[in-house]
Coordinates of C-alpha atoms and ligand atoms in Angstrom, one line a residue:
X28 CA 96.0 119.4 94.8
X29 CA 99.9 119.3 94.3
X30 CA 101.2 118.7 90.8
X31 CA 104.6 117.5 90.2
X32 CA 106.6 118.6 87.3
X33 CA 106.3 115.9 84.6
X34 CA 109.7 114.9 82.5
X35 CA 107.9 112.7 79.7
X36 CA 110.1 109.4 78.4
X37 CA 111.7 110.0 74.7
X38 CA 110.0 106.7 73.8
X39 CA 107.3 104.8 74.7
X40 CA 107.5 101.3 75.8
X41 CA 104.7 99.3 73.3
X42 CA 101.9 97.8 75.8
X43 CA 102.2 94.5 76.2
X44 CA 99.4 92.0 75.0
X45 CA 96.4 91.5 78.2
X46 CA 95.7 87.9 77.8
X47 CA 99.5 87.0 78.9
X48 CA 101.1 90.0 81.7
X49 CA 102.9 87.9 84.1
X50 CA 102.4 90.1 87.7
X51 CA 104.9 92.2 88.0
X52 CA 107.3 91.8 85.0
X53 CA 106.7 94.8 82.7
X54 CA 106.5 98.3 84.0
X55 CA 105.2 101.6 82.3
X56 CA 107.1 104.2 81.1
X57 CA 107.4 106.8 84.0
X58 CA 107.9 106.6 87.3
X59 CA 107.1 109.2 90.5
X60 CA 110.2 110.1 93.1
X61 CA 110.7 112.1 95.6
X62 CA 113.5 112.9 98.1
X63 CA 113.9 113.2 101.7
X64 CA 116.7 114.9 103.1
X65 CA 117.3 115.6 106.9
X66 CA 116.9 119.3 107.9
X67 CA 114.6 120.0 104.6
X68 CA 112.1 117.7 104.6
X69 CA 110.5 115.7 102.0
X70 CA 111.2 117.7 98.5
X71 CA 111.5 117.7 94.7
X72 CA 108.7 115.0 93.9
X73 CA 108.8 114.8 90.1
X74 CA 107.5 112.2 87.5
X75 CA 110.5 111.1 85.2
X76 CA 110.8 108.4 82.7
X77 CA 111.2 104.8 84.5
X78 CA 114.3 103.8 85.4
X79 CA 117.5 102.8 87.4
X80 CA 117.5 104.5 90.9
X81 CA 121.9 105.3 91.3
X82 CA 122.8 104.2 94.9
X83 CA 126.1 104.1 97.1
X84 CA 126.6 100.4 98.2
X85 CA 126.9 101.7 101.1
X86 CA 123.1 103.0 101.0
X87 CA 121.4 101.7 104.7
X88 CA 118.6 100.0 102.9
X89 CA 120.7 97.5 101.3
X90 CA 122.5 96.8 105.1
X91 CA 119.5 96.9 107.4
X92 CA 116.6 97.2 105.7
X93 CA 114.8 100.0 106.5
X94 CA 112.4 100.5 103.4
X95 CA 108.4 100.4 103.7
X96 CA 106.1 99.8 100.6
X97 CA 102.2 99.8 99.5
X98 CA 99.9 98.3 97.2
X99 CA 97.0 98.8 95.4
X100 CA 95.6 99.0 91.8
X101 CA 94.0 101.8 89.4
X102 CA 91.0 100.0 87.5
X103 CA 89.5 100.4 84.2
X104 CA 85.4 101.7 84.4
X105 CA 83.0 101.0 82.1
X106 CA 82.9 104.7 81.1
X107 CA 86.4 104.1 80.1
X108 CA 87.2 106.3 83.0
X109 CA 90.6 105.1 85.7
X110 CA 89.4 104.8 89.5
X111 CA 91.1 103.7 92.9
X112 CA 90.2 101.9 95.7
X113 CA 90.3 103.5 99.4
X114 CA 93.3 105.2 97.9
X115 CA 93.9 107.2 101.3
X116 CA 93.8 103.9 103.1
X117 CA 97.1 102.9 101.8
X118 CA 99.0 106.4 102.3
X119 CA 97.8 105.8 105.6
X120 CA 99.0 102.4 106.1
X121 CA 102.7 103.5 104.5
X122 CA 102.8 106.5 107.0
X123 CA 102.1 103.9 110.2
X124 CA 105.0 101.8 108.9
X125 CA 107.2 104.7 108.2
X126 CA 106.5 105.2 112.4
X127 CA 107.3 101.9 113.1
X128 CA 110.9 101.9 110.8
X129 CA 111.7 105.0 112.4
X130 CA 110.9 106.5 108.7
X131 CA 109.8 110.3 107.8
X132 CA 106.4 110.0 107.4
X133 CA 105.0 111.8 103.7
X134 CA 102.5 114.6 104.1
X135 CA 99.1 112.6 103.4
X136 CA 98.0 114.5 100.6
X137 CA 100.9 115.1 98.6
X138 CA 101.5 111.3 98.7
X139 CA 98.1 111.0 97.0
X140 CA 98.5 113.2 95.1
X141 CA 101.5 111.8 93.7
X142 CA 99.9 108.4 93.2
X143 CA 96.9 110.0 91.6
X144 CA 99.5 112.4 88.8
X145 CA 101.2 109.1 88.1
X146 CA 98.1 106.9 87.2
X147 CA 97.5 109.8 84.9
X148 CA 100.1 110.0 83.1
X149 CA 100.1 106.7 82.3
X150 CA 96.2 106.2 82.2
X151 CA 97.3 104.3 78.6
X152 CA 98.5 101.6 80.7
X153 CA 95.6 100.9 82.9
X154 CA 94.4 97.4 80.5
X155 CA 90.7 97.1 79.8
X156 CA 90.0 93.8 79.4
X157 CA 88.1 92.1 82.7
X158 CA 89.7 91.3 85.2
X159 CA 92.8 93.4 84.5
X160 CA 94.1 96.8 86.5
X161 CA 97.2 98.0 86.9
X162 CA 98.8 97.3 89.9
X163 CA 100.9 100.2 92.0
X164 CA 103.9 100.1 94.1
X165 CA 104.9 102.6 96.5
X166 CA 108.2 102.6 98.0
X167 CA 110.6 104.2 100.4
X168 CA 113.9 103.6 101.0
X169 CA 117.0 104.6 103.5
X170 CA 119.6 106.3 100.4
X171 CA 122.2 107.7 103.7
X172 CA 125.6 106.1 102.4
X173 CA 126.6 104.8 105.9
X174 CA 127.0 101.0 107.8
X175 CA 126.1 102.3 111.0
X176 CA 122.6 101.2 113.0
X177 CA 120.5 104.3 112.5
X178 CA 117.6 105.7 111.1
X179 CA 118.6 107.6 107.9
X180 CA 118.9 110.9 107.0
X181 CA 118.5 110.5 103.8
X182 CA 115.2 108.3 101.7
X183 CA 113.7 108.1 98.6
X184 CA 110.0 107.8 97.9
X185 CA 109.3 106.0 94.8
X186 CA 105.9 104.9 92.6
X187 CA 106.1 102.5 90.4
X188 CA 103.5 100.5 88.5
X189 CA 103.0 97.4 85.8
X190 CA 100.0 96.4 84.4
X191 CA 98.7 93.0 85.6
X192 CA 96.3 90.0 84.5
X193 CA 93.4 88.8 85.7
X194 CA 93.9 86.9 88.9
X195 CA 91.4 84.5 88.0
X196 CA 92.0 84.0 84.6
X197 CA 91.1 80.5 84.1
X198 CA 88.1 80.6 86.9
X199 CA 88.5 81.2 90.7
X200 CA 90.5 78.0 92.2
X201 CA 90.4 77.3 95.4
X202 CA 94.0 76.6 97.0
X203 CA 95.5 74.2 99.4
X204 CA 96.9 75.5 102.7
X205 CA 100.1 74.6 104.8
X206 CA 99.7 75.6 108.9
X207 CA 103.7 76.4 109.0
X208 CA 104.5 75.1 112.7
X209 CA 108.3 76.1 112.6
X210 CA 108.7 79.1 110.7
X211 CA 107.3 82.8 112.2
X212 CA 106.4 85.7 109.7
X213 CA 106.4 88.3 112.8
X214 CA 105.6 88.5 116.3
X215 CA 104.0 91.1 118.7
X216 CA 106.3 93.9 119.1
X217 CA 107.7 93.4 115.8
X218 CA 106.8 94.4 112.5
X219 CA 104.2 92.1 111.4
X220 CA 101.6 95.1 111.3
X221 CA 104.2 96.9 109.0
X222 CA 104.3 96.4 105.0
X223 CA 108.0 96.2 104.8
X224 CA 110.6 94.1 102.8
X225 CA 111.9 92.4 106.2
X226 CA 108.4 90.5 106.9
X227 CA 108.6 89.7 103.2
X228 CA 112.5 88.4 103.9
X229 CA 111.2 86.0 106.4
X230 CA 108.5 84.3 105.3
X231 CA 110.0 83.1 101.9
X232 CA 111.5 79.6 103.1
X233 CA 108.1 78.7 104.6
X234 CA 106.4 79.9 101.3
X235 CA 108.9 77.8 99.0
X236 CA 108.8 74.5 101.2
X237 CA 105.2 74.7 101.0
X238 CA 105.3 74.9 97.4
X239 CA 107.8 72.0 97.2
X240 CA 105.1 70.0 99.3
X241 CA 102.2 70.9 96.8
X242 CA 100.6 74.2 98.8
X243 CA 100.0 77.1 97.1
X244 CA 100.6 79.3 100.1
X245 CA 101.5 78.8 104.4
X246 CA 99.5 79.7 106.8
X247 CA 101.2 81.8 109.7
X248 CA 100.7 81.0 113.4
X249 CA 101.4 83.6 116.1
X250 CA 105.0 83.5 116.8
X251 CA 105.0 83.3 120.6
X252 CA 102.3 80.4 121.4
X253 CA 102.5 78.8 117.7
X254 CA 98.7 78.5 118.2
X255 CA 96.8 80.9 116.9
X256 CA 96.4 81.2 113.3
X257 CA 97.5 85.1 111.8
X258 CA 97.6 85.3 108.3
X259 CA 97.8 83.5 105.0
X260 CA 100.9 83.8 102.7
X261 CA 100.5 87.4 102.4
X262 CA 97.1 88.0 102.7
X263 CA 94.4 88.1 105.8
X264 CA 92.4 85.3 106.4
X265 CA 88.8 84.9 107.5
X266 CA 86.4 81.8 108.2
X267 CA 83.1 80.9 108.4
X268 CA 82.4 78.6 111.3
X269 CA 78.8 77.5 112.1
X270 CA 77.1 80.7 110.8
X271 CA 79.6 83.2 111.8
X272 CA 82.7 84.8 110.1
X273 CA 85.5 84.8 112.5
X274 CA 89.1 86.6 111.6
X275 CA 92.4 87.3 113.6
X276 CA 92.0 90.1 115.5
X277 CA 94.6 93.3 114.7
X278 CA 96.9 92.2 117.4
X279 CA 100.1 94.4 116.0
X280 CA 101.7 90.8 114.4
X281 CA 98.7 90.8 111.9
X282 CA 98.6 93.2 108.7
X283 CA 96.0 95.9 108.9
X284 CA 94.7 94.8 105.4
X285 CA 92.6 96.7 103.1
X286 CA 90.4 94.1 101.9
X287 CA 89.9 92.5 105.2
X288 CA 88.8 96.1 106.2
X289 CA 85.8 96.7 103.1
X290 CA 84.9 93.1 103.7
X291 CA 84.2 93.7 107.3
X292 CA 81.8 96.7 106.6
X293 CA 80.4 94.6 104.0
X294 CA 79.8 91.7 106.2
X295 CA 78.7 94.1 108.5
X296 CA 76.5 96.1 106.0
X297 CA 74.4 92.9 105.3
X298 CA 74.0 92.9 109.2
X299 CA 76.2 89.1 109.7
X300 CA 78.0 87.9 112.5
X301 CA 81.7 89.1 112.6
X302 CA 83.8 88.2 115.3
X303 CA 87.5 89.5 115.2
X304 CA 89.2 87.5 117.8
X305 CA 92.1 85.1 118.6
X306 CA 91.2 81.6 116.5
X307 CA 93.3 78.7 117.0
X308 CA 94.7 76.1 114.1
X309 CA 93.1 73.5 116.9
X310 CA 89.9 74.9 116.8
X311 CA 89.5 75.4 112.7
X312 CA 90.7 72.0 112.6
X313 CA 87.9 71.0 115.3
X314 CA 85.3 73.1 113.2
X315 CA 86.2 71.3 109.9
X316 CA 85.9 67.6 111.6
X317 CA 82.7 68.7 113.4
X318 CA 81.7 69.7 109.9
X319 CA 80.9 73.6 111.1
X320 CA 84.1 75.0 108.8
X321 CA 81.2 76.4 106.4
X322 CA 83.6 78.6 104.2
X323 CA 87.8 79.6 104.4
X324 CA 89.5 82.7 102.3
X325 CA 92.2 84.7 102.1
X326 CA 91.9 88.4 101.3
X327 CA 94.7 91.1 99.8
X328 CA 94.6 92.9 97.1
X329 CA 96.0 90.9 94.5
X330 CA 93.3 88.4 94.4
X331 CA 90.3 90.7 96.5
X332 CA 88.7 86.4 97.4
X333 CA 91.5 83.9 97.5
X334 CA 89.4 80.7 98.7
X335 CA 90.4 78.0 100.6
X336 CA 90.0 74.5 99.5
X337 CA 91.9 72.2 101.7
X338 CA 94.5 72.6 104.8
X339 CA 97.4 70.6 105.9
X340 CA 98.8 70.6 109.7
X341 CA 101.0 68.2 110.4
X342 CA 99.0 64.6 110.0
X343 CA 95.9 66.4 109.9
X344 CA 94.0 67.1 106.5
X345 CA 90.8 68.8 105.4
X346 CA 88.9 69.8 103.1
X347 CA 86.8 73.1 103.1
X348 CA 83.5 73.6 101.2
X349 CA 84.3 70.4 99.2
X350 CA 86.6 72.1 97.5
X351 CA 84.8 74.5 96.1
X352 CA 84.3 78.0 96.6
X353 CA 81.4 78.9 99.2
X354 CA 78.4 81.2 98.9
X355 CA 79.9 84.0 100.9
X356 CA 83.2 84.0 99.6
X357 CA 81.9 84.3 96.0
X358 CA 79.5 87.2 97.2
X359 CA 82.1 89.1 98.8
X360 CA 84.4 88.8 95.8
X361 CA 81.4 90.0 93.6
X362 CA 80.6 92.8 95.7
X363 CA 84.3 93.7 96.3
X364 CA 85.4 93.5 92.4
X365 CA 81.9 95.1 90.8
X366 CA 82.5 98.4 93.2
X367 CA 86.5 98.5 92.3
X368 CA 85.9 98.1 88.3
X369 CA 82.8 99.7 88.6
X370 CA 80.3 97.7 88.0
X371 CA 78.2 98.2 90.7
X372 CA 77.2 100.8 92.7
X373 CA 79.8 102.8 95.5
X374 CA 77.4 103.0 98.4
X375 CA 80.4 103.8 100.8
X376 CA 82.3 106.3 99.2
X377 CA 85.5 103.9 98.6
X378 CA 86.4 105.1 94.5
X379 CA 88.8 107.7 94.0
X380 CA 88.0 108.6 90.0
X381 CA 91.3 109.7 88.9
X382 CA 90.7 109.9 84.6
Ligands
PLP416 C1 99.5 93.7 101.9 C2 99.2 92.5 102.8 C3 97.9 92.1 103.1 C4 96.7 92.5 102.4 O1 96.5 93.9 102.5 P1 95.5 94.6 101.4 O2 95.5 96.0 101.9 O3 94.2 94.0 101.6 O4 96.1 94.4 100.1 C5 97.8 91.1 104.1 N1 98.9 90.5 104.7 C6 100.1 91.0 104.4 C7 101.3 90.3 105.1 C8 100.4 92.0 103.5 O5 101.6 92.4 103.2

């Protein structure tokens, strides 16, 4: 496997204290980059100390956007030992939305190998206390100083990565729901299937006027019939209606995610009914008033099990699992978490050991 020159920070930054990390405020003391330059290829990855990135104004990612990122975690094991989760998964998933924003795509295994070198050298910062990890953020962006409408010639690929809290520190909570009728995070043809800023750009007024009205999060509709339900702030969303788990199927507006995948082969694996398929808002609401809306959650990587508690749609209201979170929801988030901090037993072959 590649190894990167390392260029170690004078000082380090002191670690801040586990019971208070705020997501995504504090970052460690190095960072991975490497350059893409047209004719050459992707070269000259390197670990340096963390830090301001110098760009022209006139860099194309700050004019149209054209920047892909990832997400995922390094957790702490039992044996003290640093692990990943379906690592490959993500370089994966950052190469298909390079393809779609006209992005170089990085070779697969020097791109894991990056993200393996940087958790560590900075294994110190992966917390130990339950329920923490440290949370990593791949990045690419279009560096070519030019205000013309073209793909780049010239990117950056960066790592970065901050420790974060528990998601569930105080106890999992399950959250109230907005069906967003006006807004669209992406449609068909788009780049809903991408991880890239732009989706991110576009959803934020629908996530902030649902947290004026008391959501927590908005759940998306497609965005050419405004009737089938897609996603959930930004994670996937699955249901369990009258014995069977249904989920939006991967119709190219939808975001191939992670969690929704390993939950699948789990559901699978313990031989339930899984239908991925087009589910309209009309037809959950229809399920919850027929009293056959058993269980609703979201699923990303932030929170593994974000359950649902109630939904709002325009005068309609209702409540899921009396509030509470259901049976299944709680197994998959037990399953899910025990094989990512190594707790339980990696029948499928999903941890990357990395310390
Ligand atoms: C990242 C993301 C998800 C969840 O993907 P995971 O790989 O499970 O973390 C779901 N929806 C959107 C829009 C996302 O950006």
């Amino acid at each position: 496997m590649k190894q990167y020159p390392v260029h170690r920070a004078a000082a380090l930054k002191p670690k801040p204290d586990p019971d208070t990390l705020v997501f995504g405020k504090v970052f460690t003391d190095h960072m991975f980059l490497m350059d893409y330059t047209a004719g050459q290829g992707w070269h000259d990855g390197r670990i340096v100390p963390y830090g301001p990135i110098p760009l022209e104004p006139s860099a194309m990612v700050f004019h149209y956007a054209q920047e892909v990122f990832e997400g995922m975690k390094a957790y702490r094991a039992p044996d003290g030992g640093v692990q990943l989760f379906r690592p490959m998964e993500n370089v994966k998933r950052i190469n298909s939305s390079c393809q779609r924003m006209c992005i170089p795509q990085l070779p697969e295994e020097d791109a894991l190998a990056a993200i393996e070198q940087l958790v560590q050298v900075e294994a110190d910062w992966v917390p130990s206390k339950p329920g923490t990890s440290l949370y990593i953020r791949p990045f690419i962006i279009a560096t070519t100083p030019s205000l013309g409408v073209h793909a780049a010639h010239n990117y950056i690929f960066c790592i970065i990565a901050c420790p974060v809290g528990a998601y569930y520190a105080a106890g999992i909570n399950p959250v109230r729901i907005y069906v967003e009728s006006e807004d669209v995070r992406a449609v068909k043809g788009g780049t809903g299937y991408t991880k890239c800023g732009g989706n991110y750009a576009a959803s934020i007024r629908a996530g902030e006027r649902a947290e004026e009205n008391g959501y927590a999060q908005v759940l998306w509709l497609d965005g050419v019939h405004r009737k089938y339900i897609e996603e959930v702030g930004s994670m996937n969303v699955m249901f369990k209606i009258d014995g069977k788990i249904v989920t939006p199927a991967l119709t190219g507006s939808v975001l191939p995610g992670i969690t929704r995948k390993s939950c699948l082969e789990l559901l699978h694996s313990w031989n339930l009914p899984v239908e991925e398929r087009l589910i309209s808002a009309q037809e959950l609401f229809d399920a919850a008033d027929s009293g056959k809306l058993e269980e609703a959650w979201g699923t990303g990587t932030a929170a593994v099990i974000s359950p649902i508690g109630e939904m709002g749609w325009e005068d309609r209201h209702i409540t899921v699992c009396g509030g509470q979170i259901g049976p299944l929801s709680k197994n998959l988030y037990d399953t899910l978490t025990g094989i990512q901090w190594g707790n339980l037993p990696d029948p499928f072959g999903w941890v990357v050991k990395v310390v």
